[in-house]
């Protein structure tokens, strides 16, 4: 489709879907603040997720090499340590920078536009 | 599950999925900046979406009463005008405020945490 690729300022191609999904955004933020990693159960509590949901989202993050999972034992109980990889941290920073750009654009779009200016000309009262 | 509902600071319940999906975030931002609305084809170009994708996402926004679609004609050609409703604008502003909060939280989490501080104690060199 020639011509269909013209500038699309609201396409937000830079917003990586791996981080943008809101459960994964919570997971990445949690892990970003804990350089030593977090246990599966701490992460579950911080993000308010079920076992199944957390597992599913961690798998997406692990497949992208953004998160590393270390499975071991704490005493006799299975214990999974989750942490951001260096790549994950770097890409998450890039995602946040893009998100900030989007937010600034949206703030500009909403600023002073809550009233339709064409309908409030001085003549209109 | 008693007890599973304890504070989950990274659950981001306030991030409305209707706006958070990235194509719809682009659509809402585009419309927020155009109080008089945008035509389907202008919106498609601004957001870099196909007809099918834009239709699908507009339907989600319309079902939430966040967007109103006025179907008419421009000359003999069908013409759809898309605009944010008052509710849509109000909820989008609330979504953006929540997104800003999330971004601040993530910025705090990433700040100064790129090095694992437990491994860089004075003794460790």
Coordinates of C-alpha atoms in Angstrom, one line a residue, chain A residues 6-13 15 17 20-22 25-26 29-30 32-33 35-36 45-48 89 92-93 96 99-100 102-103 105-106 109-110 113-116 118, chain B residues 6-13 15 17 20-22 25-26 29-30 32-33 35-36 45-48 89 92-93 96 99-100 102-103 105-106 109-110 113-116 118:
Chain A
X6 CA 3.1 8.4 5.8
X7 CA 3.8 10.0 9.1
X8 CA 1.5 8.5 11.8
X9 CA 2.3 10.6 14.9
X10 CA 0.0 8.7 17.1
X11 CA 1.0 5.2 16.1
X12 CA 3.3 4.8 19.1
X13 CA 5.4 2.1 17.5
X15 CA 5.7 1.4 23.0
X17 CA 3.8 -4.3 24.0
X20 CA 3.0 -1.9 27.9
X21 CA 0.5 -4.6 29.0
X22 CA -0.5 -3.4 32.4
X25 CA 4.2 -2.9 33.5
X26 CA 3.7 -3.6 37.2
X29 CA 8.4 -1.7 37.8
X30 CA 8.5 -4.0 40.8
X32 CA 13.3 -2.5 38.5
X33 CA 13.2 -1.4 42.1
X35 CA 18.1 -5.2 41.8
X36 CA 18.5 -8.5 43.7
X45 CA 1.6 -9.9 46.2
X46 CA 3.1 -6.6 44.9
X47 CA 1.3 -6.9 41.6
X48 CA -2.0 -8.3 42.8
X89 CA 16.4 -3.0 32.4
X92 CA 12.4 -0.9 30.2
X93 CA 14.2 2.5 30.5
X96 CA 9.6 4.5 30.0
X99 CA 5.8 6.5 27.5
X100 CA 6.9 9.9 28.9
X102 CA 3.4 9.8 24.8
X103 CA 2.2 11.3 28.0
X105 CA 1.8 14.6 23.7
X106 CA -1.5 13.6 25.3
X109 CA -3.6 17.4 23.2
X110 CA -6.0 17.7 26.2
X113 CA -9.2 21.7 24.5
X114 CA -12.0 20.7 26.8
X115 CA -14.2 23.4 25.3
X116 CA -14.8 23.5 21.5
X118 CA -15.1 27.3 17.5
Chain B
X6 CA -3.6 -7.0 50.6
X7 CA -2.0 -3.9 49.3
X8 CA -0.7 -4.5 45.7
X9 CA 1.1 -1.2 44.9
X10 CA 1.9 -2.4 41.4
X11 CA -1.5 -3.7 40.4
X12 CA -2.4 -0.4 38.6
X13 CA -6.1 -1.1 38.8
X15 CA -5.2 2.1 34.3
X17 CA -7.7 -1.0 29.7
X20 CA -4.3 1.7 27.8
X21 CA -4.2 -0.5 24.7
X22 CA -1.7 1.3 22.6
X25 CA -4.2 5.4 23.4
X26 CA -3.3 6.9 20.0
X29 CA -4.9 11.3 22.1
X30 CA -5.7 12.2 18.5
X32 CA -8.4 14.8 22.5
X33 CA -6.6 17.3 20.4
X35 CA -12.6 18.9 19.9
X36 CA -14.6 19.0 16.6
X45 CA -3.6 8.1 9.0
X46 CA -2.7 9.8 12.3
X47 CA -2.7 6.5 14.1
X48 CA -1.2 4.3 11.4
X89 CA -12.6 13.2 27.7
X92 CA -9.2 10.0 29.5
X93 CA -7.9 12.8 31.7
X96 CA -3.6 10.2 32.0
X99 CA -0.4 7.0 33.9
X100 CA 1.6 9.9 35.1
X102 CA 2.7 5.0 37.2
X103 CA 5.5 6.7 35.3
X105 CA 6.7 5.3 40.4
X106 CA 8.6 3.5 37.6
X109 CA 12.1 2.4 40.9
X110 CA 14.7 2.6 38.1
X113 CA 19.1 0.9 40.8
X114 CA 21.0 -0.1 37.8
X115 CA 23.8 -1.4 40.1
X116 CA 23.1 -4.0 42.7
X118 CA 24.4 -5.2 48.0

